[in-house]
PDB file of C-alpha atoms in Angstrom:
ATOM      1  CA  UNK A   1       4.439 -11.796 -22.479  1.00  0.00           C
ATOM      2  CA  UNK A   2       2.101 -12.493 -18.959  1.00  0.00           C
ATOM      3  CA  UNK A   3      -0.701 -11.045 -18.356  1.00  0.00           C
ATOM      4  CA  UNK A   4      -0.846 -11.465 -14.744  1.00  0.00           C
ATOM      5  CA  UNK A   5       2.721  -9.738 -14.948  1.00  0.00           C
ATOM      6  CA  UNK A   6       1.596  -7.036 -17.218  1.00  0.00           C
ATOM      7  CA  UNK A   7      -1.321  -6.389 -14.821  1.00  0.00           C
ATOM      8  CA  UNK A   8       1.649  -6.124 -12.346  1.00  0.00           C
ATOM      9  CA  UNK A   9       3.915  -4.035 -13.937  1.00  0.00           C
ATOM     10  CA  UNK A  10       0.423  -1.689 -14.576  1.00  0.00           C
ATOM     11  CA  UNK A  11       0.052  -0.623 -11.278  1.00  0.00           C
ATOM     12  CA  UNK A  12       3.498  -0.784  -9.665  1.00  0.00           C
ATOM     13  CA  UNK A  13       4.616   1.979 -12.558  1.00  0.00           C
ATOM     14  CA  UNK A  14       1.112   3.372 -12.638  1.00  0.00           C
ATOM     15  CA  UNK A  15       0.032   3.555  -9.272  1.00  0.00           C
ATOM     16  CA  UNK A  16      -3.635   3.444  -7.485  1.00  0.00           C
ATOM     17  CA  UNK A  17      -4.773   6.227  -9.903  1.00  0.00           C
ATOM     18  CA  UNK A  18      -4.149   4.306 -13.456  1.00  0.00           C
ATOM     19  CA  UNK A  19      -4.663   0.589 -12.263  1.00  0.00           C
ATOM     20  CA  UNK A  20      -6.795  -1.212 -13.918  1.00  0.00           C
ATOM     21  CA  UNK A  21      -6.157  -2.332 -17.253  1.00  0.00           C
ATOM     22  CA  UNK A  22      -8.903  -2.493 -20.598  1.00  0.00           C
ATOM     23  CA  UNK A  23      -8.529  -6.865 -20.802  1.00  0.00           C
ATOM     24  CA  UNK A  24      -8.653  -5.448 -24.891  1.00  0.00           C
ATOM     25  CA  UNK A  25      -5.330  -4.410 -24.568  1.00  0.00           C
ATOM     26  CA  UNK A  26      -3.477  -8.250 -24.800  1.00  0.00           C
ATOM     27  CA  UNK A  27      -4.795  -8.467 -27.734  1.00  0.00           C
ATOM     28  CA  UNK A  28      -2.792  -6.416 -29.756  1.00  0.00           C
ATOM     29  CA  UNK A  29       0.241  -8.884 -28.448  1.00  0.00           C
ATOM     30  CA  UNK A  30      -1.453 -12.214 -27.498  1.00  0.00           C
ATOM     31  CA  UNK A  31      -3.529 -14.525 -29.950  1.00  0.00           C
ATOM     32  CA  UNK A  32      -7.559 -13.866 -28.547  1.00  0.00           C
ATOM     33  CA  UNK A  33      -7.657 -17.170 -27.198  1.00  0.00           C
ATOM     34  CA  UNK A  34      -3.968 -17.066 -24.816  1.00  0.00           C
ATOM     35  CA  UNK A  35      -5.802 -14.112 -23.738  1.00  0.00           C
ATOM     36  CA  UNK A  36      -9.018 -15.797 -22.533  1.00  0.00           C
ATOM     37  CA  UNK A  37      -7.175 -18.258 -21.315  1.00  0.00           C
ATOM     38  CA  UNK A  38      -4.696 -16.420 -19.269  1.00  0.00           C
ATOM     39  CA  UNK A  39      -7.936 -13.666 -18.103  1.00  0.00           C
ATOM     40  CA  UNK A  40      -9.884 -17.546 -17.154  1.00  0.00           C
ATOM     41  CA  UNK A  41      -6.911 -18.367 -14.587  1.00  0.00           C
ATOM     42  CA  UNK A  42      -5.695 -15.216 -13.099  1.00  0.00           C
ATOM     43  CA  UNK A  43      -9.716 -14.074 -12.104  1.00  0.00           C
ATOM     44  CA  UNK A  44     -10.266 -17.768 -11.307  1.00  0.00           C
ATOM     45  CA  UNK A  45      -7.750 -18.261  -9.379  1.00  0.00           C
ATOM     46  CA  UNK A  46      -8.622 -14.347  -7.282  1.00  0.00           C
ATOM     47  CA  UNK A  47      -5.678 -12.769  -8.562  1.00  0.00           C
ATOM     48  CA  UNK A  48      -6.948 -10.287 -10.764  1.00  0.00           C
ATOM     49  CA  UNK A  49      -9.741  -9.091  -9.874  1.00  0.00           C
ATOM     50  CA  UNK A  50     -12.631  -7.541 -12.770  1.00  0.00           C
ATOM     51  CA  UNK A  51     -13.290  -4.743 -13.181  1.00  0.00           C
ATOM     52  CA  UNK A  52     -15.925  -1.401 -14.878  1.00  0.00           C
ATOM     53  CA  UNK A  53     -15.856  -1.772 -18.705  1.00  0.00           C
ATOM     54  CA  UNK A  54     -13.656  -5.419 -19.742  1.00  0.00           C
ATOM     55  CA  UNK A  55     -10.782  -4.027 -17.121  1.00  0.00           C
ATOM     56  CA  UNK A  56      -9.150  -5.738 -15.076  1.00  0.00           C
ATOM     57  CA  UNK A  57      -7.092  -5.196 -11.247  1.00  0.00           C
ATOM     58  CA  UNK A  58      -4.452  -6.585  -8.924  1.00  0.00           C
ATOM     59  CA  UNK A  59      -6.223  -8.378  -5.995  1.00  0.00           C
ATOM     60  CA  UNK A  60      -5.438  -6.872  -2.889  1.00  0.00           C
ATOM     61  CA  UNK A  61      -2.513  -9.746  -1.683  1.00  0.00           C
ATOM     62  CA  UNK A  62      -0.369  -9.011  -4.746  1.00  0.00           C
ATOM     63  CA  UNK A  63      -0.863  -5.129  -4.007  1.00  0.00           C
ATOM     64  CA  UNK A  64       0.457  -5.881  -1.480  1.00  0.00           C
ATOM     65  CA  UNK A  65       3.754  -8.129  -2.472  1.00  0.00           C
ATOM     66  CA  UNK A  66       4.277  -5.730  -5.477  1.00  0.00           C
ATOM     67  CA  UNK A  67       3.920  -1.941  -3.330  1.00  0.00           C
ATOM     68  CA  UNK A  68       7.769  -2.135  -2.145  1.00  0.00           C
ATOM     69  CA  UNK A  69       9.758   0.164  -0.415  1.00  0.00           C
ATOM     70  CA  UNK A  70      11.322   1.551  -3.567  1.00  0.00           C
ATOM     71  CA  UNK A  71       7.645   0.902  -5.782  1.00  0.00           C
ATOM     72  CA  UNK A  72       6.217   3.401  -3.064  1.00  0.00           C
ATOM     73  CA  UNK A  73       9.147   6.135  -3.246  1.00  0.00           C
ATOM     74  CA  UNK A  74       8.053   5.881  -6.862  1.00  0.00           C
ATOM     75  CA  UNK A  75       4.546   6.321  -7.023  1.00  0.00           C
ATOM     76  CA  UNK A  76       5.310   9.396  -3.745  1.00  0.00           C
ATOM     77  CA  UNK A  77       7.662  11.440  -6.061  1.00  0.00           C
ATOM     78  CA  UNK A  78       5.434  11.026  -9.448  1.00  0.00           C
ATOM     79  CA  UNK A  79       3.087  12.992  -6.323  1.00  0.00           C
ATOM     80  CA  UNK A  80       5.420  15.853  -5.083  1.00  0.00           C
ATOM     81  CA  UNK A  81       6.459  16.405  -9.106  1.00  0.00           C
ATOM     82  CA  UNK A  82       2.961  16.429 -10.513  1.00  0.00           C
ATOM     83  CA  UNK A  83       1.596  19.931 -11.333  1.00  0.00           C
ATOM     84  CA  UNK A  84      -1.324  21.730  -9.881  1.00  0.00           C
ATOM     85  CA  UNK A  85      -3.813  19.528  -8.694  1.00  0.00           C
ATOM     86  CA  UNK A  86      -3.291  16.103  -9.709  1.00  0.00           C
ATOM     87  CA  UNK A  87      -0.234  16.229  -7.392  1.00  0.00           C
ATOM     88  CA  UNK A  88      -2.726  16.215  -5.352  1.00  0.00           C
ATOM     89  CA  UNK A  89      -4.956  13.928  -6.398  1.00  0.00           C
ATOM     90  CA  UNK A  90      -1.773  11.739  -6.482  1.00  0.00           C
ATOM     91  CA  UNK A  91      -1.684  12.231  -2.281  1.00  0.00           C
ATOM     92  CA  UNK A  92      -4.640  10.722  -1.924  1.00  0.00           C
ATOM     93  CA  UNK A  93      -4.502   8.097  -3.881  1.00  0.00           C
ATOM     94  CA  UNK A  94      -2.184   6.709  -2.771  1.00  0.00           C
ATOM     95  CA  UNK A  95      -3.021   7.672   0.975  1.00  0.00           C
ATOM     96  CA  UNK A  96      -6.307   5.920  -0.270  1.00  0.00           C
ATOM     97  CA  UNK A  97      -5.358   2.576  -1.311  1.00  0.00           C
ATOM     98  CA  UNK A  98      -2.196   2.589   1.905  1.00  0.00           C
ATOM     99  CA  UNK A  99      -5.803   2.824   4.166  1.00  0.00           C
ATOM    100  CA  UNK A 100      -7.574  -0.216   1.814  1.00  0.00           C
ATOM    101  CA  UNK A 101      -3.803  -1.846   1.681  1.00  0.00           C
ATOM    102  CA  UNK A 102      -3.470  -1.635   5.335  1.00  0.00           C
ATOM    103  CA  UNK A 103      -7.494  -3.043   5.865  1.00  0.00           C
ATOM    104  CA  UNK A 104      -6.639  -6.107   3.993  1.00  0.00           C
ATOM    105  CA  UNK A 105      -3.343  -6.580   6.047  1.00  0.00           C
ATOM    106  CA  UNK A 106      -5.133  -6.380   8.922  1.00  0.00           C
ATOM    107  CA  UNK A 107      -7.806  -8.673   8.176  1.00  0.00           C
ATOM    108  CA  UNK A 108      -5.579 -11.414   7.463  1.00  0.00           C
ATOM    109  CA  UNK A 109      -4.343 -13.852  10.392  1.00  0.00           C
ATOM    110  CA  UNK A 110      -0.237 -13.717   9.414  1.00  0.00           C
ATOM    111  CA  UNK A 111       1.799 -12.135  11.279  1.00  0.00           C
ATOM    112  CA  UNK A 112       3.675 -11.027   8.119  1.00  0.00           C
ATOM    113  CA  UNK A 113       0.777  -8.823   6.021  1.00  0.00           C
ATOM    114  CA  UNK A 114       0.214  -7.983  10.126  1.00  0.00           C
ATOM    115  CA  UNK A 115       4.096  -6.503  10.080  1.00  0.00           C
ATOM    116  CA  UNK A 116       3.694  -4.706   6.450  1.00  0.00           C
ATOM    117  CA  UNK A 117       0.009  -3.310   8.299  1.00  0.00           C
ATOM    118  CA  UNK A 118       2.766  -1.282  10.707  1.00  0.00           C
ATOM    119  CA  UNK A 119       4.740  -0.787   8.237  1.00  0.00           C
ATOM    120  CA  UNK A 120       1.608   1.530   5.811  1.00  0.00           C
ATOM    121  CA  UNK A 121       0.668   2.826   8.711  1.00  0.00           C
ATOM    122  CA  UNK A 122       3.692   4.601   9.368  1.00  0.00           C
ATOM    123  CA  UNK A 123       4.538   5.847   6.029  1.00  0.00           C
ATOM    124  CA  UNK A 124       0.373   6.977   6.030  1.00  0.00           C
ATOM    125  CA  UNK A 125       1.339   8.767  10.013  1.00  0.00           C
ATOM    126  CA  UNK A 126       3.846  11.351   7.806  1.00  0.00           C
ATOM    127  CA  UNK A 127       1.820  14.394   6.857  1.00  0.00           C
ATOM    128  CA  UNK A 128       4.852  13.468   2.873  1.00  0.00           C
ATOM    129  CA  UNK A 129       4.009   9.642   2.969  1.00  0.00           C
ATOM    130  CA  UNK A 130       7.485   8.959   3.670  1.00  0.00           C
ATOM    131  CA  UNK A 131       8.955   5.815   3.166  1.00  0.00           C
ATOM    132  CA  UNK A 132      11.808   5.851   6.327  1.00  0.00           C
ATOM    133  CA  UNK A 133       8.786   5.460   8.604  1.00  0.00           C
ATOM    134  CA  UNK A 134       8.937   1.749   7.696  1.00  0.00           C
ATOM    135  CA  UNK A 135      12.595   1.507   8.692  1.00  0.00           C
ATOM    136  CA  UNK A 136      11.496   3.357  11.961  1.00  0.00           C
ATOM    137  CA  UNK A 137       8.966   0.824  12.785  1.00  0.00           C
ATOM    138  CA  UNK A 138      10.952  -1.609  11.786  1.00  0.00           C
ATOM    139  CA  UNK A 139      13.615  -0.839  14.496  1.00  0.00           C
ATOM    140  CA  UNK A 140      10.984  -1.215  17.344  1.00  0.00           C
ATOM    141  CA  UNK A 141      10.992  -3.182  20.363  1.00  0.00           C
ATOM    142  CA  UNK A 142       7.821  -4.816  20.680  1.00  0.00           C
ATOM    143  CA  UNK A 143       4.950  -7.468  18.848  1.00  0.00           C
ATOM    144  CA  UNK A 144       3.158  -6.123  16.613  1.00  0.00           C
ATOM    145  CA  UNK A 145       0.182  -6.010  17.947  1.00  0.00           C
ATOM    146  CA  UNK A 146       1.173  -3.784  20.468  1.00  0.00           C
ATOM    147  CA  UNK A 147       3.081  -1.599  17.789  1.00  0.00           C
ATOM    148  CA  UNK A 148      -0.177  -1.027  15.447  1.00  0.00           C
ATOM    149  CA  UNK A 149      -1.909  -0.355  19.016  1.00  0.00           C
ATOM    150  CA  UNK A 150       0.509   2.674  19.136  1.00  0.00           C
ATOM    151  CA  UNK A 151       0.324   3.954  15.730  1.00  0.00           C
ATOM    152  CA  UNK A 152      -3.355   4.150  16.317  1.00  0.00           C
ATOM    153  CA  UNK A 153      -2.656   7.253  18.928  1.00  0.00           C
ATOM    154  CA  UNK A 154      -0.493   8.350  16.382  1.00  0.00           C
ATOM    155  CA  UNK A 155      -3.038  10.604  14.410  1.00  0.00           C
ATOM    156  CA  UNK A 156      -2.769   9.933   9.960  1.00  0.00           C
ATOM    157  CA  UNK A 157      -0.982  12.738   8.218  1.00  0.00           C
ATOM    158  CA  UNK A 158       0.705  13.942  11.709  1.00  0.00           C
ATOM    159  CA  UNK A 159       4.002  13.734  11.378  1.00  0.00           C
ATOM    160  CA  UNK A 160       6.349  16.157   9.784  1.00  0.00           C
ATOM    161  CA  UNK A 161       9.266  13.850  10.048  1.00  0.00           C
ATOM    162  CA  UNK A 162      10.284  10.641  11.119  1.00  0.00           C
ATOM    163  CA  UNK A 163      11.593  11.639  14.154  1.00  0.00           C
ATOM    164  CA  UNK A 164       8.197  13.113  14.997  1.00  0.00           C
ATOM    165  CA  UNK A 165       7.142   9.389  14.014  1.00  0.00           C
ATOM    166  CA  UNK A 166       9.465   7.963  17.064  1.00  0.00           C
ATOM    167  CA  UNK A 167       8.485  10.530  19.258  1.00  0.00           C
ATOM    168  CA  UNK A 168       5.018  10.515  19.919  1.00  0.00           C
ATOM    169  CA  UNK A 169       5.447   6.236  19.202  1.00  0.00           C
ATOM    170  CA  UNK A 170       7.536   6.430  22.173  1.00  0.00           C
ATOM    171  CA  UNK A 171       5.413   9.202  24.031  1.00  0.00           C
ATOM    172  CA  UNK A 172       2.222   7.052  24.175  1.00  0.00           C
ATOM    173  CA  UNK A 173       3.993   3.809  25.125  1.00  0.00           C
ATOM    174  CA  UNK A 174       5.808   5.539  27.998  1.00  0.00           C
ATOM    175  CA  UNK A 175       2.624   7.265  28.874  1.00  0.00           C
ATOM    176  CA  UNK A 176       0.750   3.891  28.550  1.00  0.00           C
ATOM    177  CA  UNK A 177       3.038   1.884  31.099  1.00  0.00           C
ATOM    178  CA  UNK A 178       3.745   4.940  33.666  1.00  0.00           C
ATOM    179  CA  UNK A 179      -0.244   4.838  33.770  1.00  0.00           C
ATOM    180  CA  UNK A 180      -0.479   0.719  33.894  1.00  0.00           C
ATOM    181  CA  UNK A 181       2.453   0.063  36.731  1.00  0.00           C
ATOM    182  CA  UNK A 182       2.178   3.708  38.169  1.00  0.00           C
TER     183      UNK A 182
END
């Protein structure tokens, strides 16, 4: 058992509301010296972040890597099928997590991180957190920077469908082009 893999798997399966893992839980499967060594290595490397009451979670860089389209789709499905207020809490937790990851991606200098920010922002723009929005923005022309500017004009949760998202982004691009070129 690898502690980093276990924490990543918890994030993948449980979602943003239950991403903290109690460090003592690893003692059931590993000797104390191995747990201490692995935790120390992961914390020193910055891939795990300490939390409250002896818990750890993934760093944002690894969260971005772990949060693949199928993982996000599973989270959204869990939120949709959760009973009562739990579904709303899960949806808000997912939105909050996506916002935090977008901020992290935009703070970096790597274009692949900026591309990921575009994808996650597109999902946030949909009312239902539709992961198909990732495909919509991946096929758009222009630079990552221009796509981020286009998405900035689309309020979070305002698009009922990915077609509406695409239309609103195109409308913004067309309006801006006309204003600039006359």
